[in-house]
CSV table of C-alpha atoms and ligand atoms in Angstrom, one decimal:
chain,number,residue,atom,x,y,z
A,1,MET,CA,103.2,-50.7,-164.2
A,2,ASP,CA,106.9,-50.9,-165.4
A,3,HIS,CA,108.1,-53.2,-163.5
A,4,ASN,CA,112.3,-51.2,-163.1
A,5,LYS,CA,109.9,-47.9,-161.4
A,6,LEU,CA,108.5,-50.4,-159.0
A,7,ALA,CA,112.3,-51.6,-158.5
A,8,LEU,CA,114.7,-49.2,-159.5
A,9,PRO,CA,118.5,-50.7,-159.5
A,10,VAL,CA,121.0,-49.6,-157.6
A,11,GLY,CA,124.0,-48.8,-159.5
A,12,THR,CA,127.4,-50.6,-158.9
A,13,THR,CA,129.7,-51.6,-156.6
A,14,LEU,CA,133.0,-50.7,-155.8
A,15,ASP,CA,133.4,-54.4,-155.9
A,16,ARG,CA,132.0,-54.6,-158.6
A,17,PHE,CA,133.7,-51.9,-160.4
A,18,ILE,CA,137.3,-52.9,-159.7
A,19,MET,CA,136.2,-56.0,-160.7
A,20,ARG,CA,134.8,-54.6,-164.0
A,21,LYS,CA,138.5,-52.8,-164.0
A,22,GLN,CA,140.7,-55.4,-163.6
A,23,GLU,CA,138.9,-57.4,-166.5
A,24,ASP,CA,140.2,-54.0,-168.3
A,25,PHE,CA,144.2,-55.7,-168.4
A,26,PRO,CA,144.9,-59.4,-169.3
A,27,TYR,CA,147.3,-59.8,-166.6
A,28,ALA,CA,146.3,-58.7,-164.3
A,29,THR,CA,146.4,-60.6,-160.8
A,30,GLY,CA,143.7,-59.5,-159.2
A,31,GLU,CA,146.0,-58.6,-155.7
A,32,LEU,CA,145.6,-54.7,-156.3
A,33,SER,CA,141.4,-55.0,-156.6
A,34,GLN,CA,142.6,-56.9,-153.2
A,35,LEU,CA,144.3,-54.2,-151.9
A,36,LEU,CA,141.7,-51.6,-152.9
A,37,ARG,CA,139.3,-53.8,-151.1
A,38,ASP,CA,141.2,-54.4,-148.2
A,39,ILE,CA,141.0,-49.8,-147.5
A,40,ALA,CA,137.4,-50.2,-148.5
A,41,LEU,CA,136.3,-52.3,-145.7
A,42,ALA,CA,138.5,-50.8,-143.3
A,43,ALA,CA,137.1,-47.2,-144.6
A,44,LYS,CA,133.1,-48.6,-143.8
A,45,ILE,CA,134.2,-50.0,-140.2
A,46,VAL,CA,135.7,-45.8,-139.9
A,47,ASN,CA,133.6,-44.4,-141.3
A,48,ARG,CA,131.3,-46.6,-138.9
A,49,GLU,CA,133.3,-45.2,-135.9
A,50,ILE,CA,132.9,-41.7,-136.8
A,51,ASN,CA,129.6,-42.1,-136.9
A,52,ARG,CA,130.0,-43.2,-133.6
A,53,SER,CA,132.4,-41.0,-131.7
A,54,GLY,CA,129.6,-39.0,-130.3
A,55,LEU,CA,127.9,-41.4,-128.4
A,56,ILE,CA,130.5,-43.0,-126.8
A,57,ASP,CA,133.7,-42.9,-125.3
A,58,ILE,CA,136.5,-42.1,-129.1
A,59,ALA,CA,136.0,-38.5,-128.9
A,60,GLY,CA,138.5,-35.9,-128.5
A,61,ALA,CA,141.9,-36.2,-127.2
A,62,TYR,CA,144.3,-40.0,-126.8
A,63,GLY,CA,146.8,-38.2,-124.8
A,64,ASN,CA,150.2,-38.6,-127.1
A,65,ARG,CA,151.6,-36.9,-129.6
A,66,ASN,CA,152.0,-38.3,-133.3
A,67,VAL,CA,155.5,-38.3,-135.1
A,68,GLN,CA,154.8,-34.6,-136.4
A,69,GLY,CA,154.3,-33.1,-132.9
A,70,GLU,CA,150.4,-33.0,-133.7
A,71,ASP,CA,148.2,-34.2,-130.4
A,72,GLN,CA,146.5,-38.0,-131.9
A,73,GLN,CA,142.9,-37.5,-131.3
A,74,LYS,CA,141.2,-41.5,-130.6
A,75,LEU,CA,140.0,-41.4,-133.7
A,76,ASP,CA,143.4,-40.4,-135.2
A,77,VAL,CA,144.5,-44.1,-132.9
A,78,ILE,CA,141.6,-45.9,-134.2
A,79,ALA,CA,142.5,-45.2,-137.5
A,80,ASN,CA,145.8,-45.9,-137.4
A,81,ILE,CA,144.7,-49.2,-136.5
A,82,ARG,CA,141.8,-50.2,-138.6
A,83,PHE,CA,143.5,-49.4,-142.0
A,84,ILE,CA,147.1,-51.3,-140.8
A,85,ARG,CA,145.4,-54.5,-139.1
A,86,ALA,CA,143.0,-54.8,-142.8
A,87,LEU,CA,146.5,-54.3,-144.6
A,88,ARG,CA,148.1,-56.5,-143.1
A,89,ASN,CA,145.3,-59.1,-143.1
A,90,GLY,CA,144.5,-58.3,-146.5
A,91,GLY,CA,148.7,-59.8,-147.4
A,92,GLU,CA,149.7,-57.9,-150.6
A,93,VAL,CA,151.0,-55.2,-148.8
A,94,CYS,CA,154.7,-55.5,-147.2
A,95,THR,CA,155.0,-52.2,-146.1
A,96,ILE,CA,153.4,-48.6,-144.7
A,97,ILE,CA,153.7,-45.5,-144.0
A,98,SER,CA,151.5,-43.9,-141.9
A,99,GLU,CA,151.5,-40.0,-140.6
A,100,GLU,CA,150.3,-42.1,-137.6
A,101,ASP,CA,154.1,-44.1,-136.9
A,102,ALA,CA,157.4,-43.0,-137.1
A,103,ASP,CA,159.0,-45.5,-138.5
A,104,ILE,CA,157.4,-48.0,-141.3
A,105,ILE,CA,156.0,-50.1,-140.4
A,106,GLN,CA,156.5,-53.3,-142.0
A,107,THR,CA,153.3,-55.7,-141.9
A,108,GLY,CA,155.0,-59.4,-142.2
A,109,ASN,CA,154.0,-60.1,-146.0
A,110,ASN,CA,157.6,-59.7,-147.7
A,111,GLN,CA,155.5,-61.1,-150.7
A,112,GLY,CA,153.3,-58.7,-151.1
A,113,LYS,CA,154.0,-56.4,-154.0
A,114,TYR,CA,152.8,-52.9,-152.9
A,115,VAL,CA,153.7,-50.0,-150.9
A,116,VAL,CA,150.9,-47.6,-149.3
A,117,ALA,CA,151.6,-44.9,-147.7
A,118,ILE,CA,148.6,-43.5,-145.4
A,119,ASP,CA,146.5,-41.0,-143.8
A,120,PRO,CA,143.7,-42.6,-141.4
A,121,LEU,CA,142.4,-39.2,-140.9
A,122,ASP,CA,143.4,-36.4,-141.3
A,123,GLY,CA,141.8,-33.1,-140.5
A,124,SER,CA,140.9,-35.3,-137.3
A,125,SER,CA,140.8,-31.9,-134.8
A,126,ASN,CA,137.9,-31.7,-136.2
A,127,ILE,CA,136.0,-34.1,-134.6
A,128,ASP,CA,134.5,-32.9,-132.3
A,129,VAL,CA,132.5,-30.3,-133.8
A,130,ASN,CA,131.4,-32.6,-136.8
A,131,VAL,CA,133.1,-31.5,-139.8
A,132,SER,CA,133.7,-33.4,-142.6
A,133,ILE,CA,136.4,-35.6,-142.0
A,134,GLY,CA,139.0,-37.4,-144.9
A,135,THR,CA,141.6,-40.3,-145.3
A,136,ILE,CA,143.8,-40.0,-147.9
A,137,PHE,CA,145.9,-43.1,-149.6
A,138,SER,CA,148.2,-44.2,-151.5
A,139,ILE,CA,149.7,-47.3,-153.1
A,140,TYR,CA,153.2,-48.1,-154.8
A,141,ARG,CA,155.0,-51.4,-156.4
A,142,ARG,CA,157.4,-52.1,-154.2
A,143,ILE,CA,160.6,-52.1,-155.8
A,144,SER,CA,162.9,-54.6,-154.0
A,145,PRO,CA,162.2,-58.2,-154.5
A,146,THR,CA,159.6,-59.8,-153.1
A,147,GLY,CA,160.7,-62.2,-150.5
A,148,ARG,CA,161.7,-60.0,-147.9
A,149,GLU,CA,160.6,-56.9,-146.1
A,150,GLY,CA,160.8,-53.9,-148.1
A,151,SER,CA,162.3,-51.0,-147.1
A,152,SER,CA,162.9,-47.3,-147.3
A,153,ALA,CA,163.5,-46.9,-151.1
A,154,ASP,CA,160.1,-48.7,-151.8
A,155,CYS,CA,158.4,-46.3,-149.7
A,156,LEU,CA,160.4,-43.3,-151.0
A,157,GLN,CA,159.7,-43.6,-154.8
A,158,PRO,CA,158.6,-40.2,-156.5
A,159,GLY,CA,154.8,-39.3,-156.6
A,160,THR,CA,155.0,-40.0,-160.5
A,161,HIS,CA,155.3,-43.8,-159.5
A,162,GLN,CA,152.3,-44.8,-157.8
A,163,VAL,CA,149.9,-47.4,-159.2
A,164,ALA,CA,147.0,-45.4,-157.3
A,165,ALA,CA,145.7,-43.4,-154.8
A,166,GLY,CA,142.3,-42.4,-153.3
A,167,TYR,CA,140.8,-40.3,-150.4
A,168,VAL,CA,137.7,-40.8,-148.3
A,169,ILE,CA,135.4,-38.1,-147.2
A,170,TYR,CA,133.7,-39.2,-144.1
A,171,GLY,CA,131.3,-36.2,-144.8
A,172,SER,CA,127.4,-35.2,-145.1
A,173,SER,CA,127.5,-38.8,-146.9
A,174,THR,CA,130.9,-40.4,-147.2
A,175,MET,CA,132.8,-41.0,-150.5
A,176,LEU,CA,135.8,-43.2,-151.4
A,177,VAL,CA,137.2,-41.0,-154.6
A,178,TYR,CA,139.8,-43.5,-156.4
A,179,THR,CA,142.2,-43.2,-159.4
A,180,THR,CA,144.1,-46.4,-160.8
A,181,GLY,CA,145.5,-43.4,-163.2
A,182,ASN,CA,142.8,-43.6,-166.1
A,183,GLY,CA,140.6,-41.1,-165.1
A,184,VAL,CA,138.6,-40.7,-161.1
A,185,ASN,CA,135.6,-42.5,-159.8
A,186,GLY,CA,133.5,-41.5,-156.8
A,187,PHE,CA,131.7,-44.1,-154.9
A,188,THR,CA,128.7,-42.7,-152.5
A,189,TYR,CA,128.9,-45.4,-149.1
A,190,GLU,CA,125.2,-47.0,-148.3
A,191,PRO,CA,124.6,-47.2,-145.2
A,192,SER,CA,122.0,-49.5,-145.0
A,193,LEU,CA,123.3,-52.4,-148.0
A,194,GLY,CA,126.8,-51.4,-146.2
A,195,GLU,CA,128.2,-50.7,-149.7
A,196,PHE,CA,129.6,-47.8,-152.0
A,197,PHE,CA,128.0,-47.1,-154.8
A,198,LEU,CA,128.9,-45.8,-158.3
A,199,SER,CA,127.5,-42.0,-157.6
A,200,HIS,CA,130.5,-39.6,-159.2
A,201,PRO,CA,131.8,-41.5,-162.7
A,202,ASP,CA,134.8,-40.2,-164.4
A,203,ILE,CA,135.4,-37.1,-162.1
A,204,GLN,CA,136.5,-34.3,-164.3
A,205,THR,CA,137.4,-31.2,-162.6
A,206,PRO,CA,136.9,-27.3,-164.2
A,207,LYS,CA,140.0,-25.8,-165.6
A,208,THR,CA,138.9,-22.9,-163.4
A,209,GLY,CA,137.2,-21.7,-161.0
A,210,LYS,CA,136.4,-18.7,-158.5
A,211,VAL,CA,136.7,-20.3,-155.0
A,212,TYR,CA,140.3,-20.0,-153.1
A,213,SER,CA,140.6,-21.9,-150.0
A,214,ILE,CA,143.9,-21.0,-147.8
A,215,ASN,CA,144.6,-20.4,-143.9
A,216,GLU,CA,144.4,-16.1,-144.5
A,217,GLY,CA,144.7,-16.7,-140.4
A,218,SER,CA,149.1,-16.7,-141.3
A,219,ALA,CA,149.1,-14.2,-143.7
A,220,GLU,CA,151.2,-11.8,-142.4
A,221,SER,CA,153.6,-14.6,-143.4
A,222,PHE,CA,153.0,-15.7,-147.1
A,223,SER,CA,156.5,-14.5,-149.0
A,224,PRO,CA,155.1,-11.8,-151.2
A,225,GLY,CA,153.9,-14.2,-154.7
A,226,VAL,CA,151.7,-15.7,-152.8
A,227,ALA,CA,150.5,-13.0,-150.9
A,228,ALA,CA,150.3,-11.2,-154.3
A,229,PHE,CA,148.4,-13.8,-155.7
A,230,VAL,CA,145.9,-13.6,-152.8
A,231,GLN,CA,145.0,-10.4,-153.8
A,232,HIS,CA,144.6,-11.3,-157.0
A,233,CYS,CA,141.2,-13.5,-156.2
A,234,LYS,CA,140.5,-11.0,-153.7
A,235,SER,CA,140.5,-8.3,-156.8
A,236,GLU,CA,138.4,-11.3,-159.2
A,237,LYS,CA,135.8,-11.5,-156.4
A,238,PHE,CA,137.4,-14.9,-155.3
A,239,SER,CA,135.0,-16.5,-153.3
A,240,ALA,CA,137.4,-17.8,-150.1
A,241,ARG,CA,136.4,-20.9,-148.8
A,242,TYR,CA,138.8,-22.6,-145.9
A,243,ILE,CA,137.1,-25.9,-144.0
A,244,GLY,CA,140.6,-26.6,-142.3
A,245,SER,CA,139.7,-30.6,-143.2
A,246,LEU,CA,142.3,-31.3,-146.7
A,247,VAL,CA,139.7,-33.6,-147.6
A,248,ALA,CA,136.7,-32.0,-147.5
A,249,ASP,CA,138.3,-28.5,-149.1
A,250,PHE,CA,140.1,-31.1,-151.5
A,251,HIS,CA,136.3,-32.7,-152.3
A,252,ARG,CA,135.1,-29.4,-153.0
A,253,ASN,CA,137.0,-27.7,-155.3
A,254,LEU,CA,137.4,-30.9,-157.4
A,255,LEU,CA,134.0,-30.9,-157.9
A,256,LYS,CA,133.2,-27.5,-158.3
A,257,GLY,CA,136.4,-26.0,-159.5
A,258,GLY,CA,138.6,-23.8,-157.4
A,259,ILE,CA,141.8,-23.9,-155.8
A,260,TYR,CA,143.5,-25.4,-152.4
A,261,ILE,CA,146.6,-23.7,-151.3
A,262,TYR,CA,149.1,-24.7,-147.8
A,263,PRO,CA,152.3,-22.2,-148.7
A,264,ALA,CA,155.9,-21.9,-146.3
A,265,THR,CA,154.9,-20.0,-143.7
A,266,ALA,CA,156.7,-18.7,-139.9
A,267,LYS,CA,155.5,-21.6,-138.2
A,268,ASP,CA,155.7,-24.0,-141.4
A,269,PRO,CA,158.3,-23.1,-143.1
A,270,SER,CA,158.2,-25.9,-146.0
A,271,GLY,CA,154.6,-25.9,-145.6
A,272,LYS,CA,152.5,-28.2,-142.8
A,273,LEU,CA,151.3,-30.9,-146.1
A,274,ARG,CA,153.2,-34.4,-146.0
A,275,LEU,CA,154.0,-35.0,-149.7
A,276,MET,CA,153.7,-38.7,-149.2
A,277,TYR,CA,150.3,-39.3,-148.1
A,278,GLU,CA,148.7,-36.1,-148.2
A,279,CYS,CA,150.3,-33.8,-150.8
A,280,ASN,CA,151.5,-37.1,-153.6
A,281,PRO,CA,148.0,-38.6,-153.2
A,282,LEU,CA,145.4,-35.3,-154.3
A,283,ALA,CA,148.3,-34.3,-156.4
A,284,PHE,CA,147.4,-38.0,-159.1
A,285,ILE,CA,143.6,-37.4,-158.4
A,286,VAL,CA,144.2,-33.9,-159.7
A,287,GLU,CA,146.1,-34.5,-162.0
A,288,GLN,CA,143.5,-37.8,-163.9
A,289,ALA,CA,140.2,-34.8,-163.1
A,290,GLY,CA,142.9,-32.2,-165.8
A,291,GLY,CA,143.8,-30.4,-162.7
A,292,LYS,CA,147.3,-29.2,-161.2
A,293,SER,CA,149.0,-29.8,-158.1
A,294,SER,CA,152.3,-28.3,-157.7
A,295,ASN,CA,154.7,-26.2,-154.7
A,296,GLY,CA,155.0,-23.4,-156.1
A,297,GLN,CA,157.3,-24.4,-159.1
A,298,LEU,CA,158.0,-28.2,-159.4
A,299,ARG,CA,155.4,-31.1,-160.3
A,300,THR,CA,154.3,-31.9,-157.0
A,301,LEU,CA,154.3,-35.2,-157.8
A,302,GLU,CA,158.2,-35.2,-159.4
A,303,ILE,CA,159.6,-33.7,-156.7
A,304,GLU,CA,162.4,-36.9,-155.3
A,305,PRO,CA,160.9,-37.4,-151.6
A,306,LYS,CA,164.4,-37.6,-149.2
A,307,THR,CA,161.4,-38.6,-145.8
A,308,CYS,CA,158.5,-40.2,-145.2
A,309,HIS,CA,157.6,-37.5,-143.4
A,310,GLU,CA,157.9,-34.9,-145.3
A,311,ARG,CA,156.3,-31.9,-146.3
A,312,CYS,CA,155.9,-29.5,-149.2
A,313,PRO,CA,154.0,-26.6,-150.1
A,314,VAL,CA,151.3,-26.9,-152.4
A,315,PHE,CA,149.1,-25.3,-154.9
A,316,ILE,CA,146.9,-27.9,-155.5
A,317,GLY,CA,143.3,-27.9,-158.1
A,318,SER,CA,141.7,-26.1,-161.5
A,319,LYS,CA,144.7,-26.0,-163.4
A,320,GLU,CA,144.4,-22.3,-164.5
A,321,LEU,CA,144.1,-21.3,-160.6
A,322,VAL,CA,147.7,-22.9,-160.6
A,323,GLU,CA,149.1,-22.1,-163.6
A,324,GLN,CA,148.0,-18.8,-162.5
A,325,ALA,CA,149.4,-19.0,-158.8
A,326,GLU,CA,152.2,-20.0,-160.5
A,327,ALA,CA,152.9,-17.1,-162.3
A,328,PHE,CA,153.1,-15.3,-159.0
A,329,LEU,CA,156.1,-17.0,-157.6
A,330,ALA,CA,157.4,-16.7,-161.0
A,331,GLN,CA,157.8,-12.9,-160.3
A,332,GLU,CA,158.7,-13.4,-156.7
A,333,LYS,CA,161.7,-15.0,-157.3
A,334,GLU,CA,162.7,-13.0,-160.9
A,335,ALA,CA,161.9,-9.9,-158.3
A,336,ALA,CA,164.4,-11.9,-155.7
A,337,GLU,CA,167.1,-12.6,-158.0
A,338,ALA,CA,167.3,-8.9,-159.7
A,339,THR,CA,167.5,-7.2,-155.8
A,340,ALA,CA,170.3,-10.0,-155.5
A,341,THR,CA,172.1,-8.9,-158.4
A,342,ALA,CA,171.1,-5.2,-158.4
B,1,AHM,P1,146.4,-33.5,-139.7
B,1,AHM,O1,147.0,-34.7,-140.4
B,1,AHM,O2,147.7,-33.5,-137.9
B,1,AHM,O3,144.8,-34.1,-139.4
B,1,AHM,O4,146.9,-31.5,-140.1
B,1,AHM,C1,147.0,-31.9,-141.8
B,1,AHM,C2,144.8,-30.6,-142.0
B,1,AHM,C3,144.1,-30.1,-143.1
B,1,AHM,O5,143.6,-31.2,-142.5
B,1,AHM,C4,144.5,-28.9,-143.5
B,1,AHM,O6,144.3,-28.7,-144.6
B,1,AHM,C5,145.3,-28.5,-142.7
B,1,AHM,O7,145.1,-29.2,-141.6
B,1,AHM,C6,144.5,-27.0,-141.8
B,1,AHM,O8,145.7,-26.6,-141.4
B,1,AHM,P2,145.8,-25.2,-140.6
B,1,AHM,O9,144.8,-25.1,-139.6
B,1,AHM,O10,147.2,-24.4,-140.6
B,1,AHM,O11,145.4,-24.5,-141.3
B,2,MG,MG1,147.1,-35.2,-142.5
């Protein structure tokens, strides 16, 4: 009997993978690796809370509104506490921007070299109905000198400056997907061992796809370019897939090909999604996987942020589909300019 078949290897843990990657950079100090491990630890705790949310009284509304004016769920608050505590205790991060906090958060770790922007629990209005939800994070190196609190300039760097970004999807299984700018790797959580294992090495997103994801309930306020692109998707017999939980919609399209759109609408004239902790991290990941992300004209990662919680329209996914959407928007712009000069 082949002994290996009796006890198959369990695979590469996230911790070991992070350590190996660090060895590729001879001068790396290990701080970023530690920071990623802190995030993974908080993700495991949040995963535990989400899994038991139907059993104890932590589902449902918290009774507060966050800085965006949205109803906070109890699990939003719990996830926010968990991630901030992990980052504070880890010591590598001086300053945090969180979707759940109006102001930037100083961790007290003034020697910390990194800044984190995080949406601790995205799509949390889906918790009560057991739909997949996620955490999205983005990591920057601070630009201000260490030894003092991080500044708003540290927090307001364009997405091209990200040193790492990732998301956790709490779904039919829980996964952590991240990039440090050298490809994208996905890890699946094994609850009985309490570890993330490498399950999706070097993720490449298909160049094109047949899925479009947009909230068509807002179709009446789509601009002509967005409306024309959606019509194009229909005439090409694409499938419409919209969970209404960004990480889940993004993750599916990343693996299978497709485009996710949150455009400007009458209700959300700048789009709904936040640049710093929703669009930029996913844009970094999608580009690293061979895809594309833009606000319709500009590459998402090149948008110069002005405020921590600013929103932007987003067209993200397979490269060809994002380029097609951009072409429809360019036609819209040309038509508007022609009318203006007529
Ligand atoms: P949240 O950060 O308050 O959870 O909102 C973001 C969510 C995304 O997960 C999702 O893609 C989008 O809002 C859905 O918005 P809509 O219901 O307008 O389609
Ligand atoms: Mg969110």
